């Protein structure tokens, strides 16, 4: 049993006694009260903010499973909004309801659900304020400055206008700081930013937010070779985890053969599929797998072709038109027929475009033009080249 202190007491509400010493003192800016009845003593504020935990100091029998509860005035003894067991010590932290009104704090004997002591408690409405943009692009992070009670698990959310208070597209807890970042939905439309009290999902502040559409585009050849890396220049929102993918035409938006995140840079490299066929390049918003740009691709078997004069004067320039996989380090080369794929007299990287400019050797003789696939150090195609005396 927790023992009581002997204090000079006066009559209060409910036929209980208010004791001197602590009466009228302020706790967290609220007037405090002390109530005694049936060998139980309660000390607590007279007024608290909805949802905000406060302390109750108590003395009493502390029998097994006795508890301190908060209940609406007039509610049955075994009815409560929140409670905590006396075995958890004193003072105890109790959380008031999210709904303002007249309540009472009770010491309840668990054996017979008898209220041994009660104290009136006024729960006041909290306030909150939000400072957020009125318009944002789909999927973008929304920075929100906020004021509010910051009760345990309170959160800021973004929800469609008119949706239920406990419904949202995205959210983050207020405990994570101020300002906070919440991600806008990928779908354009009318939304609102909300401050939500976690205990009841009650919204105590809201701010209108218009989510606007976003676009994306690519710069890449529409004909590619199988199983080769391809560099893609792109434009788009670059939201967290957005990605470019190559997928078979007609498949769902979240289907893909290969992909890479936009965060990996610009341009990015994606490997083409291993099988020839009809595909498309997609810009995909990661949050919803929504495709906001797509481009048809034809993936061909691995091959290369060269077109150039079959003879040239020693030491002069030569332009070579080519078709090939155009891997990052592929090149068009002039080499002797017996040379290894990595050996050459002169070369031009395929990424410089077509036609490629190379130089004939200064020594006359029989050579060849080659398309070299750098990934495998292999010659995909070669054509004879005669180098004559100037």
GROMACS .gro file of C-alpha atoms in nm:
model
  390
    1UNK     CA    1   0.000   0.000   0.000
    2UNK     CA    2   0.115   0.352  -0.083
    3UNK     CA    3   0.081   0.561   0.241
    4UNK     CA    4  -0.089   0.903   0.259
    5UNK     CA    5   0.042   1.229   0.396
    6UNK     CA    6  -0.167   1.411   0.658
    7UNK     CA    7  -0.272   1.747   0.513
    8UNK     CA    8  -0.529   2.006   0.601
    9UNK     CA    9  -0.811   1.935   0.357
   10UNK     CA   10  -1.135   2.096   0.249
   11UNK     CA   11  -1.450   1.971   0.078
   12UNK     CA   12  -1.436   1.946  -0.305
   13UNK     CA   13  -1.662   1.805  -0.575
   14UNK     CA   14  -1.794   1.447  -0.567
   15UNK     CA   15  -1.790   1.454  -0.184
   16UNK     CA   16  -1.408   1.424  -0.193
   17UNK     CA   17  -1.149   1.645  -0.028
   18UNK     CA   18  -0.905   1.895  -0.176
   19UNK     CA   19  -0.585   1.916   0.026
   20UNK     CA   20  -0.368   2.220   0.077
   21UNK     CA   21  -0.004   2.250  -0.013
   22UNK     CA   22  -0.022   2.172  -0.388
   23UNK     CA   23  -0.359   2.332  -0.464
   24UNK     CA   24  -0.328   2.627  -0.700
   25UNK     CA   25   0.029   2.547  -0.800
   26UNK     CA   26   0.101   2.523  -1.173
   27UNK     CA   27   0.210   2.206  -1.353
   28UNK     CA   28   0.321   2.261  -1.712
   29UNK     CA   29   0.125   2.584  -1.717
   30UNK     CA   30  -0.197   2.427  -1.587
   31UNK     CA   31  -0.346   2.462  -1.236
   32UNK     CA   32  -0.295   2.150  -1.025
   33UNK     CA   33  -0.529   1.979  -0.783
   34UNK     CA   34  -0.502   1.725  -0.502
   35UNK     CA   35  -0.792   1.495  -0.419
   36UNK     CA   36  -0.826   1.243  -0.134
   37UNK     CA   37  -1.092   0.976  -0.077
   38UNK     CA   38  -1.106   0.620   0.061
   39UNK     CA   39  -0.736   0.619   0.152
   40UNK     CA   40  -0.646   0.728  -0.202
   41UNK     CA   41  -0.473   1.052  -0.295
   42UNK     CA   42  -0.448   1.191  -0.651
   43UNK     CA   43  -0.241   1.488  -0.766
   44UNK     CA   44  -0.287   1.608  -1.124
   45UNK     CA   45  -0.357   1.914  -1.341
   46UNK     CA   46  -0.709   2.050  -1.365
   47UNK     CA   47  -0.677   2.117  -1.739
   48UNK     CA   48  -0.480   1.936  -2.011
   49UNK     CA   49  -0.461   1.945  -2.389
   50UNK     CA   50  -0.635   1.671  -2.586
   51UNK     CA   51  -0.402   1.380  -2.661
   52UNK     CA   52  -0.108   1.523  -2.463
   53UNK     CA   53   0.023   1.289  -2.189
   54UNK     CA   54   0.033   1.425  -1.833
   55UNK     CA   55   0.145   1.296  -1.493
   56UNK     CA   56  -0.073   1.170  -1.210
   57UNK     CA   57   0.089   1.130  -0.869
   58UNK     CA   58  -0.104   0.889  -0.652
   59UNK     CA   59  -0.111   0.709  -0.318
   60UNK     CA   60  -0.338   0.416  -0.251
   61UNK     CA   61  -0.372   0.042  -0.186
   62UNK     CA   62  -0.190  -0.060  -0.508
   63UNK     CA   63  -0.370  -0.395  -0.509
   64UNK     CA   64  -0.319  -0.635  -0.796
   65UNK     CA   65  -0.430  -0.479  -1.128
   66UNK     CA   66  -0.559  -0.157  -0.968
   67UNK     CA   67  -0.545   0.119  -1.227
   68UNK     CA   68  -0.570   0.490  -1.293
   69UNK     CA   69  -0.817   0.571  -1.570
   70UNK     CA   70  -0.956   0.866  -1.764
   71UNK     CA   71  -1.326   0.849  -1.837
   72UNK     CA   72  -1.607   1.079  -1.938
   73UNK     CA   73  -1.797   1.223  -1.644
   74UNK     CA   74  -2.083   0.993  -1.553
   75UNK     CA   75  -1.942   0.688  -1.732
   76UNK     CA   76  -1.957   0.347  -1.562
   77UNK     CA   77  -1.667   0.259  -1.334
   78UNK     CA   78  -1.529  -0.001  -1.574
   79UNK     CA   79  -1.554   0.234  -1.873
   80UNK     CA   80  -1.257   0.446  -1.971
   81UNK     CA   81  -1.083   0.624  -2.257
   82UNK     CA   82  -0.733   0.531  -2.137
   83UNK     CA   83  -0.578   0.368  -1.832
   84UNK     CA   84  -0.252   0.251  -1.677
   85UNK     CA   85  -0.184   0.008  -1.391
   86UNK     CA   86  -0.075   0.141  -1.053
   87UNK     CA   87   0.196  -0.125  -1.046
   88UNK     CA   88   0.380   0.090  -1.301
   89UNK     CA   89   0.472   0.331  -1.021
   90UNK     CA   90   0.410   0.690  -0.926
   91UNK     CA   91   0.388   0.933  -1.086
   92UNK     CA   92   0.212   0.768  -1.379
   93UNK     CA   93   0.182   0.908  -1.728
   94UNK     CA   94  -0.174   0.907  -1.858
   95UNK     CA   95  -0.290   1.012  -2.202
   96UNK     CA   96  -0.614   1.208  -2.232
   97UNK     CA   97  -0.856   1.148  -2.519
   98UNK     CA   98  -0.820   1.341  -2.844
   99UNK     CA   99  -1.172   1.481  -2.805
  100UNK     CA  100  -1.214   1.789  -2.583
  101UNK     CA  101  -1.465   1.778  -2.299
  102UNK     CA  102  -1.533   1.710  -1.932
  103UNK     CA  103  -1.362   1.399  -1.797
  104UNK     CA  104  -1.243   1.262  -1.467
  105UNK     CA  105  -0.931   1.081  -1.351
  106UNK     CA  106  -1.012   0.778  -1.136
  107UNK     CA  107  -0.837   0.535  -0.905
  108UNK     CA  108  -1.018   0.206  -0.971
  109UNK     CA  109  -0.993  -0.105  -0.754
  110UNK     CA  110  -0.962  -0.393  -1.000
  111UNK     CA  111  -1.117  -0.650  -0.766
  112UNK     CA  112  -1.466  -0.500  -0.794
  113UNK     CA  113  -1.421  -0.210  -1.043
  114UNK     CA  114  -1.499   0.032  -0.761
  115UNK     CA  115  -1.388   0.392  -0.803
  116UNK     CA  116  -1.200   0.480  -0.484
  117UNK     CA  117  -1.117   0.837  -0.586
  118UNK     CA  118  -1.188   1.067  -0.876
  119UNK     CA  119  -1.079   1.414  -0.984
  120UNK     CA  120  -1.237   1.638  -1.248
  121UNK     CA  121  -1.032   1.700  -1.563
  122UNK     CA  122  -1.098   1.947  -1.842
  123UNK     CA  123  -0.958   1.837  -2.179
  124UNK     CA  124  -0.904   2.134  -2.409
  125UNK     CA  125  -0.895   2.137  -2.787
  126UNK     CA  126  -0.540   2.148  -2.928
  127UNK     CA  127  -0.434   2.372  -3.214
  128UNK     CA  128  -0.204   2.308  -3.507
  129UNK     CA  129  -0.074   2.503  -3.804
  130UNK     CA  130   0.079   2.393  -4.135
  131UNK     CA  131   0.308   2.583  -4.371
  132UNK     CA  132   0.331   2.393  -4.700
  133UNK     CA  133   0.332   2.477  -5.072
  134UNK     CA  134  -0.005   2.502  -5.243
  135UNK     CA  135   0.119   2.323  -5.557
  136UNK     CA  136   0.374   2.049  -5.623
  137UNK     CA  137   0.468   1.812  -5.904
  138UNK     CA  138   0.348   1.452  -5.885
  139UNK     CA  139   0.574   1.232  -5.673
  140UNK     CA  140   0.789   1.519  -5.548
  141UNK     CA  141   0.884   1.565  -5.181
  142UNK     CA  142   0.672   1.827  -4.999
  143UNK     CA  143   0.848   2.018  -4.721
  144UNK     CA  144   0.609   2.107  -4.439
  145UNK     CA  145   0.675   2.331  -4.140
  146UNK     CA  146   0.428   2.265  -3.861
  147UNK     CA  147   0.311   2.365  -3.515
  148UNK     CA  148   0.106   2.127  -3.306
  149UNK     CA  149   0.086   1.916  -2.991
  150UNK     CA  150   0.340   1.656  -3.117
  151UNK     CA  151   0.171   1.382  -2.917
  152UNK     CA  152   0.304   1.025  -2.946
  153UNK     CA  153   0.255   0.896  -3.302
  154UNK     CA  154   0.086   1.213  -3.429
  155UNK     CA  155   0.154   1.245  -3.799
  156UNK     CA  156   0.135   1.467  -4.105
  157UNK     CA  157  -0.037   1.315  -4.405
  158UNK     CA  158  -0.123   1.393  -4.765
  159UNK     CA  159  -0.468   1.273  -4.865
  160UNK     CA  160  -0.719   1.330  -5.141
  161UNK     CA  161  -0.957   1.613  -5.060
  162UNK     CA  162  -1.275   1.475  -4.908
  163UNK     CA  163  -1.127   1.142  -4.799
  164UNK     CA  164  -1.176   1.008  -4.444
  165UNK     CA  165  -0.942   1.150  -4.182
  166UNK     CA  166  -0.762   0.817  -4.138
  167UNK     CA  167  -0.706   0.774  -4.513
  168UNK     CA  168  -0.390   0.904  -4.677
  169UNK     CA  169  -0.151   0.858  -4.967
  170UNK     CA  170   0.165   0.920  -4.763
  171UNK     CA  171   0.252   1.024  -4.409
  172UNK     CA  172   0.533   1.083  -4.160
  173UNK     CA  173   0.540   1.111  -3.781
  174UNK     CA  174   0.576   1.454  -3.621
  175UNK     CA  175   0.846   1.306  -3.397
  176UNK     CA  176   1.072   1.296  -3.703
  177UNK     CA  177   1.136   1.670  -3.678
  178UNK     CA  178   1.036   2.009  -3.812
  179UNK     CA  179   1.018   2.079  -4.101
  180UNK     CA  180   0.913   1.738  -4.231
  181UNK     CA  181   0.912   1.596  -4.582
  182UNK     CA  182   0.614   1.399  -4.713
  183UNK     CA  183   0.604   1.264  -5.066
  184UNK     CA  184   0.326   1.381  -5.297
  185UNK     CA  185   0.120   1.112  -5.474
  186UNK     CA  186   0.210   1.016  -5.831
  187UNK     CA  187  -0.143   1.090  -5.951
  188UNK     CA  188  -0.229   1.457  -6.019
  189UNK     CA  189  -0.532   1.602  -5.845
  190UNK     CA  190  -0.671   1.789  -5.545
  191UNK     CA  191  -0.519   1.688  -5.213
  192UNK     CA  192  -0.462   1.832  -4.868
  193UNK     CA  193  -0.186   1.825  -4.610
  194UNK     CA  194  -0.318   1.726  -4.268
  195UNK     CA  195  -0.208   1.724  -3.904
  196UNK     CA  196  -0.357   1.406  -3.761
  197UNK     CA  197  -0.385   1.308  -3.394
  198UNK     CA  198  -0.277   0.945  -3.385
  199UNK     CA  199  -0.496   0.824  -3.102
  200UNK     CA  200  -0.820   0.890  -3.290
  201UNK     CA  201  -0.703   0.984  -3.644
  202UNK     CA  202  -0.865   1.322  -3.583
  203UNK     CA  203  -0.752   1.600  -3.819
  204UNK     CA  204  -0.687   1.929  -3.638
  205UNK     CA  205  -0.530   2.124  -3.926
  206UNK     CA  206  -0.536   2.096  -4.304
  207UNK     CA  207  -0.393   2.284  -4.601
  208UNK     CA  208  -0.493   2.251  -4.968
  209UNK     CA  209  -0.237   2.100  -5.205
  210UNK     CA  210  -0.264   2.075  -5.584
  211UNK     CA  211  -0.057   1.792  -5.733
  212UNK     CA  212   0.031   1.868  -6.095
  213UNK     CA  213   0.127   1.630  -6.375
  214UNK     CA  214   0.492   1.571  -6.471
  215UNK     CA  215   0.651   1.458  -6.797
  216UNK     CA  216   0.960   1.273  -6.917
  217UNK     CA  217   1.148   1.213  -7.243
  218UNK     CA  218   1.439   1.009  -7.383
  219UNK     CA  219   1.712   1.046  -7.640
  220UNK     CA  220   1.809   0.700  -7.767
  221UNK     CA  221   1.810   0.511  -8.095
  222UNK     CA  222   1.491   0.316  -8.163
  223UNK     CA  223   1.691   0.021  -8.299
  224UNK     CA  224   1.930  -0.163  -8.067
  225UNK     CA  225   2.125  -0.489  -8.056
  226UNK     CA  226   2.062  -0.775  -7.815
  227UNK     CA  227   2.247  -0.809  -7.485
  228UNK     CA  228   2.445  -0.487  -7.507
  229UNK     CA  229   2.463  -0.181  -7.281
  230UNK     CA  230   2.297   0.130  -7.423
  231UNK     CA  231   2.339   0.486  -7.296
  232UNK     CA  232   2.018   0.687  -7.256
  233UNK     CA  233   1.988   1.062  -7.215
  234UNK     CA  234   1.668   1.139  -7.026
  235UNK     CA  235   1.459   1.417  -6.875
  236UNK     CA  236   1.206   1.368  -6.598
  237UNK     CA  237   1.115   1.444  -6.236
  238UNK     CA  238   1.390   1.220  -6.089
  239UNK     CA  239   1.187   1.148  -5.778
  240UNK     CA  240   1.319   0.897  -5.525
  241UNK     CA  241   1.360   0.552  -5.682
  242UNK     CA  242   1.220   0.652  -6.022
  243UNK     CA  243   1.368   0.431  -6.290
  244UNK     CA  244   1.406   0.370  -6.662
  245UNK     CA  245   1.312   0.023  -6.781
  246UNK     CA  246   1.309  -0.184  -7.097
  247UNK     CA  247   0.999  -0.402  -7.118
  248UNK     CA  248   0.816  -0.606  -7.377
  249UNK     CA  249   0.546  -0.403  -7.550
  250UNK     CA  250   0.199  -0.454  -7.406
  251UNK     CA  251   0.312  -0.577  -7.065
  252UNK     CA  252   0.195  -0.413  -6.738
  253UNK     CA  253   0.371  -0.092  -6.638
  254UNK     CA  254   0.561  -0.262  -6.355
  255UNK     CA  255   0.696  -0.537  -6.584
  256UNK     CA  256   1.053  -0.508  -6.706
  257UNK     CA  257   1.341  -0.700  -6.855
  258UNK     CA  258   1.612  -0.463  -6.733
  259UNK     CA  259   1.610  -0.129  -6.550
  260UNK     CA  260   1.823   0.135  -6.384
  261UNK     CA  261   1.743   0.412  -6.135
  262UNK     CA  262   1.740   0.772  -6.254
  263UNK     CA  263   1.955   0.859  -5.951
  264UNK     CA  264   2.241   0.680  -6.125
  265UNK     CA  265   2.297   0.985  -6.343
  266UNK     CA  266   2.234   1.122  -6.689
  267UNK     CA  267   2.295   0.956  -6.924
  268UNK     CA  268   2.230   0.616  -6.768
  269UNK     CA  269   2.320   0.276  -6.906
  270UNK     CA  270   2.075  -0.015  -6.945
  271UNK     CA  271   2.150  -0.355  -7.090
  272UNK     CA  272   1.924  -0.458  -7.377
  273UNK     CA  273   1.730  -0.787  -7.363
  274UNK     CA  274   1.899  -1.111  -7.466
  275UNK     CA  275   1.626  -1.196  -7.718
  276UNK     CA  276   1.539  -0.996  -8.030
  277UNK     CA  277   1.189  -0.850  -8.044
  278UNK     CA  278   0.954  -0.557  -7.992
  279UNK     CA  279   1.018  -0.368  -7.670
  280UNK     CA  280   0.973  -0.022  -7.523
  281UNK     CA  281   1.176   0.210  -7.307
  282UNK     CA  282   0.981   0.350  -7.011
  283UNK     CA  283   1.017   0.621  -6.749
  284UNK     CA  284   0.850   0.475  -6.441
  285UNK     CA  285   0.747   0.664  -6.125
  286UNK     CA  286   0.857   0.429  -5.848
  287UNK     CA  287   0.587   0.508  -5.595
  288UNK     CA  288   0.306   0.375  -5.814
  289UNK     CA  289   0.489   0.211  -6.108
  290UNK     CA  290   0.312   0.465  -6.327
  291UNK     CA  291   0.470   0.511  -6.672
  292UNK     CA  292   0.490   0.877  -6.777
  293UNK     CA  293   0.694   0.829  -7.096
  294UNK     CA  294   0.757   0.540  -7.331
  295UNK     CA  295   0.940   0.487  -7.659
  296UNK     CA  296   0.913   0.184  -7.891
  297UNK     CA  297   1.235  -0.012  -7.941
  298UNK     CA  298   1.332  -0.283  -8.188
  299UNK     CA  299   1.598  -0.516  -8.051
  300UNK     CA  300   1.789  -0.696  -8.328
  301UNK     CA  301   2.027  -0.992  -8.324
  302UNK     CA  302   2.384  -0.890  -8.255
  303UNK     CA  303   2.537  -0.778  -8.585
  304UNK     CA  304   2.742  -0.506  -8.748
  305UNK     CA  305   2.784  -0.365  -9.097
  306UNK     CA  306   3.045  -0.132  -9.244
  307UNK     CA  307   3.033   0.079  -9.559
  308UNK     CA  308   3.347   0.253  -9.688
  309UNK     CA  309   3.574   0.270  -9.996
  310UNK     CA  310   3.775  -0.047 -10.050
  311UNK     CA  311   4.097   0.145 -10.117
  312UNK     CA  312   4.256   0.462  -9.988
  313UNK     CA  313   4.588   0.646 -10.012
  314UNK     CA  314   4.835   0.595  -9.730
  315UNK     CA  315   4.809   0.846  -9.445
  316UNK     CA  316   4.477   0.993  -9.556
  317UNK     CA  317   4.147   1.014  -9.373
  318UNK     CA  318   3.863   0.772  -9.432
  319UNK     CA  319   3.494   0.795  -9.336
  320UNK     CA  320   3.318   0.471  -9.243
  321UNK     CA  321   2.941   0.441  -9.212
  322UNK     CA  322   2.848   0.170  -8.966
  323UNK     CA  323   2.564  -0.015  -8.795
  324UNK     CA  324   2.635  -0.204  -8.474
  325UNK     CA  325   2.553  -0.243  -8.104
  326UNK     CA  326   2.727   0.086  -8.017
  327UNK     CA  327   2.849  -0.033  -7.678
  328UNK     CA  328   3.019   0.225  -7.455
  329UNK     CA  329   3.370   0.131  -7.575
  330UNK     CA  330   3.296  -0.021  -7.916
  331UNK     CA  331   3.511   0.110  -8.199
  332UNK     CA  332   3.569   0.109  -8.573
  333UNK     CA  333   3.930   0.022  -8.652
  334UNK     CA  334   4.185  -0.010  -8.929
  335UNK     CA  335   4.403  -0.316  -8.862
  336UNK     CA  336   4.615  -0.579  -9.034
  337UNK     CA  337   4.419  -0.899  -9.107
  338UNK     CA  338   4.623  -1.103  -8.858
  339UNK     CA  339   4.600  -0.850  -8.573
  340UNK     CA  340   4.411  -0.930  -8.251
  341UNK     CA  341   4.077  -0.755  -8.197
  342UNK     CA  342   4.239  -0.516  -7.952
  343UNK     CA  343   4.521  -0.419  -8.190
  344UNK     CA  344   4.476  -0.151  -8.457
  345UNK     CA  345   4.649   0.110  -8.671
  346UNK     CA  346   4.382   0.373  -8.602
  347UNK     CA  347   4.034   0.372  -8.456
  348UNK     CA  348   3.723   0.579  -8.378
  349UNK     CA  349   3.484   0.509  -8.091
  350UNK     CA  350   3.132   0.423  -8.206
  351UNK     CA  351   2.983   0.663  -7.954
  352UNK     CA  352   3.123   0.948  -8.168
  353UNK     CA  353   2.854   0.861  -8.421
  354UNK     CA  354   2.832   0.752  -8.780
  355UNK     CA  355   3.013   0.798  -9.009
  356UNK     CA  356   3.331   0.730  -8.811
  357UNK     CA  357   3.656   0.902  -8.912
  358UNK     CA  358   3.972   0.692  -8.918
  359UNK     CA  359   4.315   0.728  -9.082
  360UNK     CA  360   4.484   0.494  -9.325
  361UNK     CA  361   4.827   0.368  -9.221
  362UNK     CA  362   5.133   0.539  -9.371
  363UNK     CA  363   5.260   0.203  -9.500
  364UNK     CA  364   5.087   0.069  -9.811
  365UNK     CA  365   4.948  -0.283  -9.794
  366UNK     CA  366   4.645  -0.499  -9.726
  367UNK     CA  367   4.441  -0.408  -9.420
  368UNK     CA  368   4.083  -0.439  -9.303
  369UNK     CA  369   3.814  -0.220  -9.151
  370UNK     CA  370   3.659  -0.371  -8.838
  371UNK     CA  371   3.370  -0.319  -8.602
  372UNK     CA  372   3.501  -0.429  -8.263
  373UNK     CA  373   3.258  -0.521  -7.984
  374UNK     CA  374   3.458  -0.408  -7.682
  375UNK     CA  375   3.264  -0.601  -7.421
  376UNK     CA  376   3.389  -0.932  -7.562
  377UNK     CA  377   3.694  -0.795  -7.747
  378UNK     CA  378   3.558  -0.956  -8.062
  379UNK     CA  379   3.536  -0.847  -8.425
  380UNK     CA  380   3.170  -0.852  -8.531
  381UNK     CA  381   3.242  -0.774  -8.894
  382UNK     CA  382   3.539  -0.684  -9.115
  383UNK     CA  383   3.581  -0.562  -9.472
  384UNK     CA  384   3.907  -0.554  -9.679
  385UNK     CA  385   4.089  -0.225  -9.726
  386UNK     CA  386   4.377  -0.165  -9.967
  387UNK     CA  387   4.615   0.115  -9.873
  388UNK     CA  388   4.808   0.242 -10.177
  389UNK     CA  389   5.114   0.461 -10.217
  390UNK     CA  390   5.027   0.832 -10.202
   0.00000   0.00000   0.00000
